[in-house]
Amino acid sequence: MTAEFLIYLVVQIVGTGAAFYLAYRSFQKRRIQLGAEPTLPQYFIRRSTYWIGIASYCTSMAILYLLLTWQWLPLEPLVTLIVKNLRSQELVNLLNGLDGSTIIPLIAAGLFLFLISWEIKLNPILILRDSIHDAFAIPTKAVEVYNALIASRLSAVDDDLKKRIADRLLVASIDPGDFDKSSNTVEYKWAHNCLLFDQIQNYANQNSFRRLFNEPSLKWGTICISYNEMSEKIAVWKEAEPHYTKTVKLIKELDQLTGLLCRLLACLVVFGSASEDDIWRTVKQLGGNVHEARLKHTYKYVMLFTAAATIGVMLGREISVFLHNTFLYPNQPLEHFDDTTLRWIAYVIPMYVLPITLVFISRTLTFRRQKEQSDRYYGFYMTMMILGFIVSTTASVLVLELTLYHREDFNFLESFIQHMRWGILPALVCGFVAYRMDTPASESETLPEIILGAVLRFIGWGFVAVVIMLYTTDDLTLDEPNLRFTLVGTAFFVIGLIGASARFKTARPED
């Protein structure tokens, strides 16, 4: 082992260690914004999960740095040049050897280390960090619990709990009827804060949660002071004559206290719950607005839709070819089970399954940040239709133009406009899938009812596919004989099976 290689190895170890350390610092610095307050993420997940996430990110950064400086832009020529010329004391040759091949890798290595610790939204390294951060669901449950607590309703709180809350107050400032008033009133907001504070007190009496109450960023001391001061202010406000300005100011102060209480309670609930069911059971006891249509194991539905689309292509094309060869044009037979089937499967995946997958992702991201619950989200359904239209039309442009037509003067915008009709059917499918997500399967459905519903959806969507595809393919100019017939027939089975598969089992908090 030469001296140059040994020094190069030490430089690599030091640089990789620096990348690992900076990634560790960066991962720990990321805070979750709950309301107006940033919060450290380690209080929202089990410690083992948090450390797995941080180890994954730090290891990824170290490997990227190693690949960058060892393979892509190696530092070895620079280290060899410096060591060799310093040993021979030929500084002139050292300066002459500092060209692009030796300086650029050093700049790239330094820039990479700088990006790891540079806190800015457009930093691509931090985007990767946040993705890994979110992949371990570190902030997810906290945001959901926080939003549910903020929007909770107290009408279902039992009378014993109301009495216990009133007895703990230093100054009598709450009446039992305050829990049933409008959520915009001072009385209700104060009753809400009292309920949250009472729940937090239950955790404060347990030693296992002591470090959360000692965490300065969670402001437990500030909360206690504000809570006691607010108790006196509410008592004075109730006895005084109504005053608009004072009422508005009091509501603002109550909302600030609510944000702090919900933030701390979200930490306690997520940190202290053994499972997700325990989290939502606690939230529901506090009147939390838990989304009833939370899907479980969404990847299974993506696989189901992929299988439905694949089977639809195989079944639809072969049946269409059989009908074509038997009844329509027996003198011009089409081949069974040729490579066309595989090409169509590869085409259907980005046309239908990819937009549906994006619907699942969009739904998850949207509902995590949503405070109010509704039976139907028609704005979301329309947005998903637009998303499906854009994605499927883009896929159609790329597949048809680049693999079939091979146009030399390819213009994406012009081709997108020409292929817009191909995005109509996927857009309708995406809207339907998003709608069906909020139509959970009934536990009382029998097997015949399930089968009948699937058959009806298959037939209904099959005929919709026939109508839309007849319009879509009316300008088809390819020379393959009777391609339009096989396309329409295949679409009947593909869309029919996707529609039949759109049955979702949701996870309810009481499960």
Short mmCIF file of C-alpha atoms in Angstrom, two decimals:
data_model
loop_
_atom_site.label_atom_id
_atom_site.label_comp_id
_atom_site.label_asym_id
_atom_site.label_seq_id
_atom_site.Cartn_x
_atom_site.Cartn_y
_atom_site.Cartn_z
CA MET A 1 0.00 0.00 0.00
CA THR A 2 1.54 3.29 -1.12
CA ALA A 3 1.58 6.44 0.98
CA GLU A 4 -0.59 8.21 -1.58
CA PHE A 5 -3.28 5.53 -1.36
CA LEU A 6 -3.17 5.47 2.45
CA ILE A 7 -3.60 9.24 2.66
CA TYR A 8 -6.37 9.06 0.07
CA LEU A 9 -8.10 6.40 2.16
CA VAL A 10 -7.88 8.61 5.27
CA VAL A 11 -9.30 11.56 3.31
CA GLN A 12 -12.20 9.40 2.14
CA ILE A 13 -12.92 8.17 5.66
CA VAL A 14 -12.87 11.72 7.04
CA GLY A 15 -15.08 13.04 4.25
CA THR A 16 -17.56 10.19 4.57
CA GLY A 17 -17.67 10.68 8.33
CA ALA A 18 -18.30 14.39 7.82
CA ALA A 19 -21.16 13.62 5.43
CA PHE A 20 -22.63 11.19 7.98
CA TYR A 21 -22.33 13.72 10.82
CA LEU A 22 -23.81 16.62 8.82
CA ALA A 23 -26.69 14.39 7.72
CA TYR A 24 -27.29 13.43 11.37
CA ARG A 25 -27.39 17.09 12.41
CA SER A 26 -29.64 17.99 9.50
CA PHE A 27 -32.11 15.18 10.18
CA GLN A 28 -32.43 16.16 13.83
CA LYS A 29 -32.92 19.84 12.97
CA ARG A 30 -36.02 19.23 10.88
CA ARG A 31 -39.04 20.44 12.80
CA ILE A 32 -42.72 19.81 12.26
CA GLN A 33 -44.91 22.87 11.95
CA LEU A 34 -48.02 22.28 14.05
CA GLY A 35 -50.08 25.43 13.91
CA ALA A 36 -47.81 28.38 14.57
CA GLU A 37 -45.23 26.42 16.55
CA PRO A 38 -42.33 24.26 15.30
CA THR A 39 -41.93 20.94 17.09
CA LEU A 40 -39.12 18.44 17.33
CA PRO A 41 -40.06 15.28 15.40
CA GLN A 42 -38.64 12.69 17.80
CA TYR A 43 -41.65 13.11 20.07
CA PHE A 44 -44.06 11.85 17.41
CA ILE A 45 -42.77 8.34 16.80
CA ARG A 46 -41.35 5.39 18.68
CA ARG A 47 -37.65 5.81 19.38
CA SER A 48 -36.64 2.72 17.40
CA THR A 49 -38.47 3.95 14.29
CA TYR A 50 -36.95 7.40 14.60
CA TRP A 51 -33.41 6.01 14.80
CA ILE A 52 -34.01 3.67 11.87
CA GLY A 53 -35.07 6.69 9.84
CA ILE A 54 -32.08 8.78 10.87
CA ALA A 55 -29.69 5.87 10.22
CA SER A 56 -31.19 5.38 6.75
CA TYR A 57 -30.70 9.02 5.83
CA CYS A 58 -27.18 9.29 7.24
CA THR A 59 -26.11 6.07 5.56
CA SER A 60 -27.59 7.26 2.25
CA MET A 61 -25.66 10.53 2.43
CA ALA A 62 -22.42 8.73 3.32
CA ILE A 63 -22.84 6.31 0.41
CA LEU A 64 -23.63 9.14 -2.01
CA TYR A 65 -20.53 11.03 -0.89
CA LEU A 66 -18.43 7.90 -1.25
CA LEU A 67 -19.75 7.23 -4.74
CA LEU A 68 -19.23 10.87 -5.72
CA THR A 69 -15.61 11.07 -4.56
CA TRP A 70 -14.58 7.50 -5.36
CA GLN A 71 -16.34 6.69 -8.66
CA TRP A 72 -18.02 9.67 -10.32
CA LEU A 73 -15.59 12.51 -9.54
CA PRO A 74 -12.70 10.79 -7.75
CA LEU A 75 -10.44 12.77 -5.43
CA GLU A 76 -7.57 10.33 -5.94
CA PRO A 77 -5.78 12.37 -8.69
CA LEU A 78 -5.79 15.48 -6.47
CA VAL A 79 -4.52 13.62 -3.39
CA THR A 80 -1.83 11.85 -5.41
CA LEU A 81 -0.74 15.12 -7.00
CA ILE A 82 -0.47 16.91 -3.66
CA VAL A 83 1.33 14.11 -1.82
CA LYS A 84 3.76 13.41 -4.67
CA ASN A 85 4.78 17.02 -5.18
CA LEU A 86 4.96 17.86 -1.49
CA ARG A 87 7.26 14.87 -0.99
CA SER A 88 9.56 16.11 -3.76
CA GLN A 89 8.98 19.75 -2.78
CA GLU A 90 8.12 20.65 -6.37
CA LEU A 91 5.51 23.32 -5.68
CA VAL A 92 5.61 24.64 -9.23
CA ASN A 93 4.57 21.26 -10.61
CA LEU A 94 1.85 21.14 -7.96
CA LEU A 95 0.40 24.45 -9.11
CA ASN A 96 0.66 23.44 -12.76
CA GLY A 97 -1.15 20.19 -12.04
CA LEU A 98 -4.15 21.88 -10.48
CA ASP A 99 -6.43 21.80 -13.50
CA GLY A 100 -10.10 20.93 -14.03
CA SER A 101 -9.63 17.19 -13.51
CA THR A 102 -8.30 17.76 -9.99
CA ILE A 103 -10.11 20.91 -8.87
CA ILE A 104 -13.66 20.00 -10.00
CA PRO A 105 -13.89 16.85 -7.80
CA LEU A 106 -12.79 18.92 -4.77
CA ILE A 107 -15.42 21.58 -5.53
CA ALA A 108 -18.07 18.89 -6.01
CA ALA A 109 -17.18 17.22 -2.69
CA GLY A 110 -17.30 20.53 -0.83
CA LEU A 111 -20.55 21.53 -2.50
CA PHE A 112 -22.13 18.19 -1.57
CA LEU A 113 -21.17 18.61 2.11
CA PHE A 114 -22.49 22.16 2.03
CA LEU A 115 -25.82 21.07 0.55
CA ILE A 116 -26.31 18.49 3.29
CA SER A 117 -26.48 21.22 5.93
CA TRP A 118 -27.94 24.09 3.87
CA GLU A 119 -31.49 24.69 5.08
CA ILE A 120 -33.38 26.00 2.05
CA LYS A 121 -36.55 24.72 0.40
CA LEU A 122 -35.00 24.26 -3.06
CA ASN A 123 -32.07 22.21 -1.75
CA PRO A 124 -32.35 18.78 -3.49
CA ILE A 125 -30.52 17.05 -0.62
CA LEU A 126 -33.07 18.35 1.88
CA ILE A 127 -35.89 17.21 -0.39
CA LEU A 128 -34.42 13.71 -0.14
CA ARG A 129 -34.09 14.14 3.62
CA ASP A 130 -37.72 15.14 3.97
CA SER A 131 -38.79 12.21 1.80
CA ILE A 132 -36.95 9.73 4.03
CA HIS A 133 -38.29 11.59 7.07
CA ASP A 134 -41.85 11.21 5.82
CA ALA A 135 -41.33 7.62 4.64
CA PHE A 136 -41.00 6.54 8.27
CA ALA A 137 -44.26 8.39 9.10
CA ILE A 138 -42.44 10.54 11.63
CA PRO A 139 -44.60 13.65 11.18
CA THR A 140 -47.66 11.98 9.69
CA LYS A 141 -49.48 10.86 12.81
CA ALA A 142 -48.61 14.09 14.62
CA VAL A 143 -50.21 16.25 11.94
CA GLU A 144 -53.31 14.05 11.79
CA VAL A 145 -53.73 13.99 15.58
CA TYR A 146 -53.11 17.73 15.86
CA ASN A 147 -55.71 18.54 13.21
CA ALA A 148 -58.21 16.14 14.80
CA LEU A 149 -57.76 17.75 18.24
CA ILE A 150 -58.04 21.27 16.86
CA ALA A 151 -61.37 20.41 15.17
CA SER A 152 -62.75 18.23 17.99
CA ARG A 153 -66.31 18.59 19.28
CA LEU A 154 -67.06 18.29 22.99
CA SER A 155 -70.79 17.52 23.00
CA ALA A 156 -70.14 13.83 23.70
CA VAL A 157 -68.00 14.41 26.81
CA ASP A 158 -69.56 12.69 29.81
CA ASP A 159 -70.84 14.65 32.80
CA ASP A 160 -68.31 13.20 35.26
CA LEU A 161 -65.44 14.52 33.18
CA LYS A 162 -67.10 17.94 32.95
CA LYS A 163 -67.45 18.07 36.73
CA ARG A 164 -63.85 16.99 37.27
CA ILE A 165 -62.63 19.70 34.90
CA ALA A 166 -64.65 22.38 36.69
CA ASP A 167 -63.37 21.28 40.12
CA ARG A 168 -59.74 21.63 39.06
CA LEU A 169 -60.05 25.29 38.09
CA LEU A 170 -58.56 27.86 40.44
CA VAL A 171 -61.42 30.22 39.60
CA ALA A 172 -64.92 29.08 38.65
CA SER A 173 -65.07 29.97 34.95
CA ILE A 174 -66.86 27.10 33.23
CA ASP A 175 -70.45 25.90 33.14
CA PRO A 176 -71.65 22.46 31.97
CA GLY A 177 -73.58 24.07 29.12
CA ASP A 178 -70.44 25.62 27.66
CA PHE A 179 -69.54 22.28 26.09
CA ASP A 180 -72.63 22.40 23.85
CA LYS A 181 -72.26 25.95 22.51
CA SER A 182 -70.97 27.02 19.12
CA SER A 183 -67.30 26.35 18.49
CA ASN A 184 -66.73 30.06 17.76
CA THR A 185 -67.82 31.26 21.20
CA VAL A 186 -65.53 32.14 24.08
CA GLU A 187 -67.34 29.67 26.35
CA TYR A 188 -66.79 26.73 24.06
CA LYS A 189 -63.16 27.57 23.32
CA TRP A 190 -62.41 27.78 27.02
CA ALA A 191 -64.21 24.49 27.68
CA HIS A 192 -62.16 22.95 24.87
CA ASN A 193 -58.94 24.19 26.45
CA CYS A 194 -60.01 22.85 29.84
CA LEU A 195 -60.63 19.41 28.37
CA LEU A 196 -57.25 19.38 26.64
CA PHE A 197 -55.46 20.55 29.77
CA ASP A 198 -57.19 17.92 31.88
CA GLN A 199 -56.09 15.18 29.48
CA ILE A 200 -52.51 16.48 29.55
CA GLN A 201 -52.58 16.38 33.35
CA ASN A 202 -53.18 12.63 33.18
CA TYR A 203 -49.91 12.24 31.28
CA ALA A 204 -48.07 14.66 33.60
CA ASN A 205 -48.63 12.27 36.51
CA GLN A 206 -46.72 9.48 34.73
CA ASN A 207 -42.93 9.39 35.01
CA SER A 208 -42.50 7.88 31.54
CA PHE A 209 -43.61 11.18 29.98
CA ARG A 210 -41.46 13.41 32.17
CA ARG A 211 -38.91 14.24 29.48
CA LEU A 212 -41.62 15.61 27.21
CA PHE A 213 -42.77 18.00 29.92
CA ASN A 214 -39.16 19.05 30.50
CA GLU A 215 -38.62 19.77 26.79
CA PRO A 216 -38.43 23.61 26.48
CA SER A 217 -39.83 23.68 22.95
CA LEU A 218 -43.14 22.11 24.12
CA LYS A 219 -43.64 25.02 26.58
CA TRP A 220 -45.36 23.16 29.40
CA GLY A 221 -44.45 25.91 31.87
CA THR A 222 -45.84 28.59 29.56
CA ILE A 223 -49.01 26.56 29.10
CA CYS A 224 -49.60 26.28 32.85
CA ILE A 225 -49.11 30.01 33.41
CA SER A 226 -51.34 30.95 30.46
CA TYR A 227 -54.00 28.46 31.53
CA ASN A 228 -54.24 29.84 35.08
CA GLU A 229 -54.27 33.44 33.82
CA MET A 230 -56.94 32.59 31.28
CA SER A 231 -59.12 31.06 33.99
CA GLU A 232 -59.23 34.41 35.78
CA LYS A 233 -59.78 36.35 32.53
CA ILE A 234 -62.73 34.15 31.56
CA ALA A 235 -64.31 34.57 34.99
CA VAL A 236 -63.99 38.36 34.74
CA TRP A 237 -65.28 38.34 31.16
CA LYS A 238 -68.39 36.38 32.13
CA GLU A 239 -69.28 38.79 34.91
CA ALA A 240 -68.67 41.95 32.85
CA GLU A 241 -70.89 43.52 30.24
CA PRO A 242 -70.43 42.25 26.66
CA HIS A 243 -67.59 44.08 24.88
CA TYR A 244 -66.74 43.32 21.26
CA THR A 245 -63.06 44.30 21.28
CA LYS A 246 -62.34 42.42 24.51
CA THR A 247 -64.18 39.38 23.20
CA VAL A 248 -62.18 39.30 19.96
CA LYS A 249 -58.92 39.67 21.87
CA LEU A 250 -59.93 36.90 24.27
CA ILE A 251 -60.80 34.57 21.39
CA LYS A 252 -57.38 35.19 19.85
CA GLU A 253 -55.64 34.35 23.13
CA LEU A 254 -57.77 31.22 23.53
CA ASP A 255 -56.85 30.05 20.01
CA GLN A 256 -53.16 30.50 20.80
CA LEU A 257 -53.54 28.47 23.98
CA THR A 258 -55.48 25.81 22.07
CA GLY A 259 -52.64 25.48 19.57
CA LEU A 260 -50.08 24.96 22.37
CA LEU A 261 -52.30 22.46 24.16
CA CYS A 262 -53.04 20.46 21.01
CA ARG A 263 -49.37 20.44 20.07
CA LEU A 264 -48.30 19.06 23.44
CA LEU A 265 -51.19 16.61 23.60
CA ALA A 266 -50.43 15.36 20.08
CA CYS A 267 -46.87 14.67 21.24
CA LEU A 268 -48.12 12.79 24.29
CA VAL A 269 -50.74 10.75 22.42
CA VAL A 270 -48.45 9.68 19.56
CA PHE A 271 -45.42 9.14 21.79
CA GLY A 272 -47.37 7.17 24.39
CA SER A 273 -49.56 4.98 22.17
CA ALA A 274 -48.48 1.45 21.41
CA SER A 275 -50.35 1.29 18.08
CA GLU A 276 -52.29 3.42 15.63
CA ASP A 277 -55.57 2.05 16.97
CA ASP A 278 -54.65 3.35 20.43
CA ILE A 279 -53.92 6.77 18.97
CA TRP A 280 -57.30 7.12 17.30
CA ARG A 281 -59.15 5.61 20.23
CA THR A 282 -57.75 8.35 22.48
CA VAL A 283 -58.48 11.05 19.92
CA LYS A 284 -62.05 9.89 19.53
CA GLN A 285 -62.61 9.96 23.30
CA LEU A 286 -61.71 13.63 23.19
CA GLY A 287 -64.25 14.32 20.46
CA GLY A 288 -61.60 14.25 17.74
CA ASN A 289 -62.80 14.46 14.17
CA VAL A 290 -61.30 11.18 12.95
CA HIS A 291 -61.57 10.56 9.22
CA GLU A 292 -63.69 7.46 8.82
CA ALA A 293 -62.41 6.59 5.37
CA ARG A 294 -58.76 5.89 6.13
CA LEU A 295 -57.64 3.16 3.79
CA LYS A 296 -55.35 0.41 4.99
CA HIS A 297 -52.69 -1.28 2.88
CA THR A 298 -53.16 0.91 -0.19
CA TYR A 299 -50.34 -0.89 -1.98
CA LYS A 300 -52.61 -3.94 -2.16
CA TYR A 301 -55.21 -1.91 -4.05
CA VAL A 302 -52.53 -0.67 -6.47
CA MET A 303 -51.51 -4.29 -7.10
CA LEU A 304 -55.17 -5.21 -7.52
CA PHE A 305 -55.74 -2.52 -10.15
CA THR A 306 -52.52 -3.55 -11.90
CA ALA A 307 -53.71 -7.15 -12.03
CA ALA A 308 -57.17 -6.07 -13.23
CA ALA A 309 -55.66 -3.97 -16.04
CA THR A 310 -53.29 -6.77 -17.07
CA ILE A 311 -56.01 -9.43 -17.08
CA GLY A 312 -58.31 -7.03 -18.91
CA VAL A 313 -55.79 -6.60 -21.73
CA MET A 314 -55.09 -10.31 -22.05
CA LEU A 315 -58.74 -11.36 -21.84
CA GLY A 316 -60.11 -8.45 -23.88
CA ARG A 317 -57.70 -8.70 -26.76
CA GLU A 318 -57.97 -12.47 -27.14
CA ILE A 319 -61.78 -12.38 -27.07
CA SER A 320 -61.76 -9.50 -29.55
CA VAL A 321 -59.39 -11.41 -31.85
CA PHE A 322 -61.58 -14.50 -31.59
CA LEU A 323 -64.73 -12.55 -32.52
CA HIS A 324 -62.86 -10.81 -35.32
CA ASN A 325 -61.57 -14.06 -36.84
CA THR A 326 -64.82 -15.97 -36.39
CA PHE A 327 -67.56 -13.53 -37.32
CA LEU A 328 -66.18 -10.34 -38.87
CA TYR A 329 -63.20 -11.02 -41.11
CA PRO A 330 -62.36 -14.74 -41.23
CA ASN A 331 -60.33 -14.08 -44.39
CA GLN A 332 -58.07 -11.61 -42.57
CA PRO A 333 -57.34 -13.39 -39.27
CA LEU A 334 -55.41 -11.73 -36.47
CA GLU A 335 -52.82 -13.63 -34.46
CA HIS A 336 -53.53 -14.82 -30.92
CA PHE A 337 -51.07 -14.26 -28.07
CA ASP A 338 -48.51 -12.27 -30.05
CA ASP A 339 -46.27 -9.49 -28.75
CA THR A 340 -49.09 -6.97 -29.25
CA THR A 341 -50.65 -8.17 -25.99
CA LEU A 342 -47.46 -7.46 -24.05
CA ARG A 343 -47.11 -4.04 -25.65
CA TRP A 344 -50.67 -3.16 -24.73
CA ILE A 345 -50.09 -4.25 -21.13
CA ALA A 346 -47.05 -1.98 -20.98
CA TYR A 347 -49.22 0.81 -22.42
CA VAL A 348 -52.15 0.33 -20.03
CA ILE A 349 -50.00 0.56 -16.87
CA PRO A 350 -48.96 4.23 -17.34
CA MET A 351 -52.34 5.08 -18.87
CA TYR A 352 -54.53 3.80 -16.02
CA VAL A 353 -52.59 2.33 -13.09
CA LEU A 354 -50.13 5.23 -12.73
CA PRO A 355 -52.90 7.89 -12.45
CA ILE A 356 -54.78 5.69 -9.96
CA THR A 357 -51.61 5.36 -7.89
CA LEU A 358 -51.25 9.14 -7.89
CA VAL A 359 -54.87 9.35 -6.66
CA PHE A 360 -53.93 7.24 -3.62
CA ILE A 361 -50.87 9.39 -2.95
CA SER A 362 -52.78 12.65 -3.37
CA ARG A 363 -55.58 11.46 -1.13
CA THR A 364 -53.16 10.54 1.64
CA LEU A 365 -51.31 13.86 1.48
CA THR A 366 -54.53 15.88 1.30
CA PHE A 367 -56.32 14.18 4.18
CA ARG A 368 -53.30 14.42 6.49
CA ARG A 369 -53.56 18.20 6.41
CA GLN A 370 -57.33 18.50 6.37
CA LYS A 371 -59.12 19.63 9.50
CA GLU A 372 -62.75 19.50 8.50
CA GLN A 373 -64.47 16.27 7.55
CA SER A 374 -67.24 15.81 5.00
CA ASP A 375 -69.10 12.88 3.52
CA ARG A 376 -68.00 13.78 -0.01
CA TYR A 377 -65.09 15.80 -1.37
CA TYR A 378 -66.26 16.74 -4.85
CA GLY A 379 -63.49 19.28 -5.35
CA PHE A 380 -60.96 16.53 -4.70
CA TYR A 381 -62.72 14.21 -7.17
CA MET A 382 -62.59 16.88 -9.89
CA THR A 383 -58.93 17.52 -9.15
CA MET A 384 -58.17 13.82 -9.50
CA MET A 385 -59.98 13.72 -12.84
CA ILE A 386 -57.80 16.59 -14.07
CA LEU A 387 -54.70 14.84 -12.73
CA GLY A 388 -55.67 11.58 -14.42
CA PHE A 389 -56.33 13.40 -17.69
CA ILE A 390 -52.92 15.12 -17.68
CA VAL A 391 -50.95 12.00 -16.70
CA SER A 392 -52.70 9.63 -19.09
CA THR A 393 -52.56 12.05 -22.03
CA THR A 394 -48.86 12.59 -21.40
CA ALA A 395 -48.33 8.83 -21.30
CA SER A 396 -50.28 8.49 -24.53
CA VAL A 397 -48.13 11.12 -26.22
CA LEU A 398 -44.87 9.53 -25.12
CA VAL A 399 -45.91 5.96 -25.97
CA LEU A 400 -47.66 6.55 -29.28
CA GLU A 401 -45.40 9.25 -30.66
CA LEU A 402 -42.09 7.77 -29.59
CA THR A 403 -42.82 4.07 -30.17
CA LEU A 404 -45.36 3.92 -33.01
CA TYR A 405 -45.27 7.03 -35.15
CA HIS A 406 -41.52 7.81 -34.79
CA ARG A 407 -42.01 11.39 -35.94
CA GLU A 408 -38.80 13.29 -36.46
CA ASP A 409 -40.45 16.67 -35.87
CA PHE A 410 -41.93 15.65 -32.51
CA ASN A 411 -43.52 18.57 -30.62
CA PHE A 412 -44.85 17.68 -27.20
CA LEU A 413 -47.44 20.44 -26.87
CA GLU A 414 -48.85 19.85 -30.33
CA SER A 415 -48.95 16.09 -29.77
CA PHE A 416 -50.58 16.59 -26.35
CA ILE A 417 -53.42 18.54 -27.93
CA GLN A 418 -53.86 15.88 -30.63
CA HIS A 419 -54.00 13.05 -28.07
CA MET A 420 -56.27 14.74 -25.53
CA ARG A 421 -59.13 12.39 -26.38
CA TRP A 422 -57.06 9.47 -25.04
CA GLY A 423 -57.12 11.05 -21.57
CA ILE A 424 -60.90 11.25 -21.23
CA LEU A 425 -61.50 7.66 -20.12
CA PRO A 426 -58.59 7.52 -17.60
CA ALA A 427 -59.82 10.83 -16.15
CA LEU A 428 -63.29 9.37 -15.55
CA VAL A 429 -61.76 6.27 -14.00
CA CYS A 430 -59.62 8.34 -11.61
CA GLY A 431 -62.63 10.36 -10.51
CA PHE A 432 -64.63 7.18 -9.93
CA VAL A 433 -61.85 5.54 -7.90
CA ALA A 434 -61.48 8.67 -5.75
CA TYR A 435 -65.26 8.70 -5.22
CA ARG A 436 -65.34 5.03 -4.29
CA MET A 437 -62.67 5.59 -1.64
CA ASP A 438 -65.27 7.50 0.38
CA THR A 439 -67.84 4.70 -0.11
CA PRO A 440 -66.53 2.10 2.33
CA ALA A 441 -67.63 -1.49 1.96
CA SER A 442 -70.44 -2.47 4.30
CA GLU A 443 -69.68 -5.25 6.76
CA SER A 444 -73.21 -6.58 6.30
CA GLU A 445 -72.75 -7.27 2.57
CA THR A 446 -73.11 -10.91 1.69
CA LEU A 447 -71.00 -12.67 -0.94
CA PRO A 448 -73.80 -12.66 -3.57
CA GLU A 449 -74.29 -8.91 -3.02
CA ILE A 450 -70.56 -8.29 -3.43
CA ILE A 451 -70.46 -10.31 -6.65
CA LEU A 452 -73.61 -8.63 -8.01
CA GLY A 453 -72.18 -5.16 -7.30
CA ALA A 454 -68.92 -6.05 -9.05
CA VAL A 455 -70.78 -7.43 -12.08
CA LEU A 456 -72.93 -4.31 -12.37
CA ARG A 457 -69.87 -2.05 -12.15
CA PHE A 458 -68.11 -4.22 -14.75
CA ILE A 459 -70.98 -3.97 -17.22
CA GLY A 460 -71.65 -0.29 -16.60
CA TRP A 461 -68.04 0.81 -16.98
CA GLY A 462 -67.54 -1.57 -19.88
CA PHE A 463 -70.25 0.17 -21.90
CA VAL A 464 -68.88 3.59 -20.90
CA ALA A 465 -65.48 2.45 -22.20
CA VAL A 466 -67.03 1.33 -25.52
CA VAL A 467 -68.71 4.71 -26.07
CA ILE A 468 -65.63 6.76 -25.17
CA MET A 469 -63.25 4.52 -27.15
CA LEU A 470 -65.42 4.67 -30.26
CA TYR A 471 -64.98 8.44 -30.14
CA THR A 472 -61.28 8.21 -29.27
CA THR A 473 -60.41 5.88 -32.15
CA ASP A 474 -62.55 7.44 -34.88
CA ASP A 475 -59.47 9.09 -36.42
CA LEU A 476 -57.22 6.05 -36.18
CA THR A 477 -55.05 5.94 -39.29
CA LEU A 478 -52.71 3.01 -38.58
CA ASP A 479 -52.57 0.31 -41.27
CA GLU A 480 -53.02 -2.69 -38.98
CA PRO A 481 -56.35 -4.31 -40.00
CA ASN A 482 -59.30 -3.68 -37.71
CA LEU A 483 -57.16 -2.31 -34.89
CA ARG A 484 -60.08 -0.15 -33.82
CA PHE A 485 -62.27 -3.18 -33.14
CA THR A 486 -59.71 -4.87 -30.93
CA LEU A 487 -58.93 -1.63 -29.08
CA VAL A 488 -62.58 -1.02 -28.23
CA GLY A 489 -63.13 -4.63 -27.21
CA THR A 490 -60.04 -4.64 -25.00
CA ALA A 491 -61.05 -1.36 -23.37
CA PHE A 492 -64.42 -2.92 -22.45
CA PHE A 493 -62.68 -5.56 -20.32
CA VAL A 494 -59.89 -3.32 -18.94
CA ILE A 495 -62.18 -0.55 -17.73
CA GLY A 496 -64.85 -3.01 -16.67
CA LEU A 497 -62.45 -4.93 -14.45
CA ILE A 498 -60.99 -1.73 -12.98
CA GLY A 499 -64.51 -0.54 -12.14
CA ALA A 500 -65.39 -3.92 -10.63
CA SER A 501 -62.22 -3.81 -8.49
CA ALA A 502 -63.06 -0.40 -7.01
CA ARG A 503 -64.29 -1.71 -3.66
CA PHE A 504 -62.43 -0.43 -0.61
CA LYS A 505 -62.22 -1.69 2.94
CA THR A 506 -61.52 1.17 5.32
CA ALA A 507 -60.03 1.26 8.80
CA ARG A 508 -62.38 2.72 11.37
CA PRO A 509 -61.22 4.04 14.71
CA GLU A 510 -63.40 1.60 16.64
CA ASP A 511 -61.94 -1.41 14.79
#
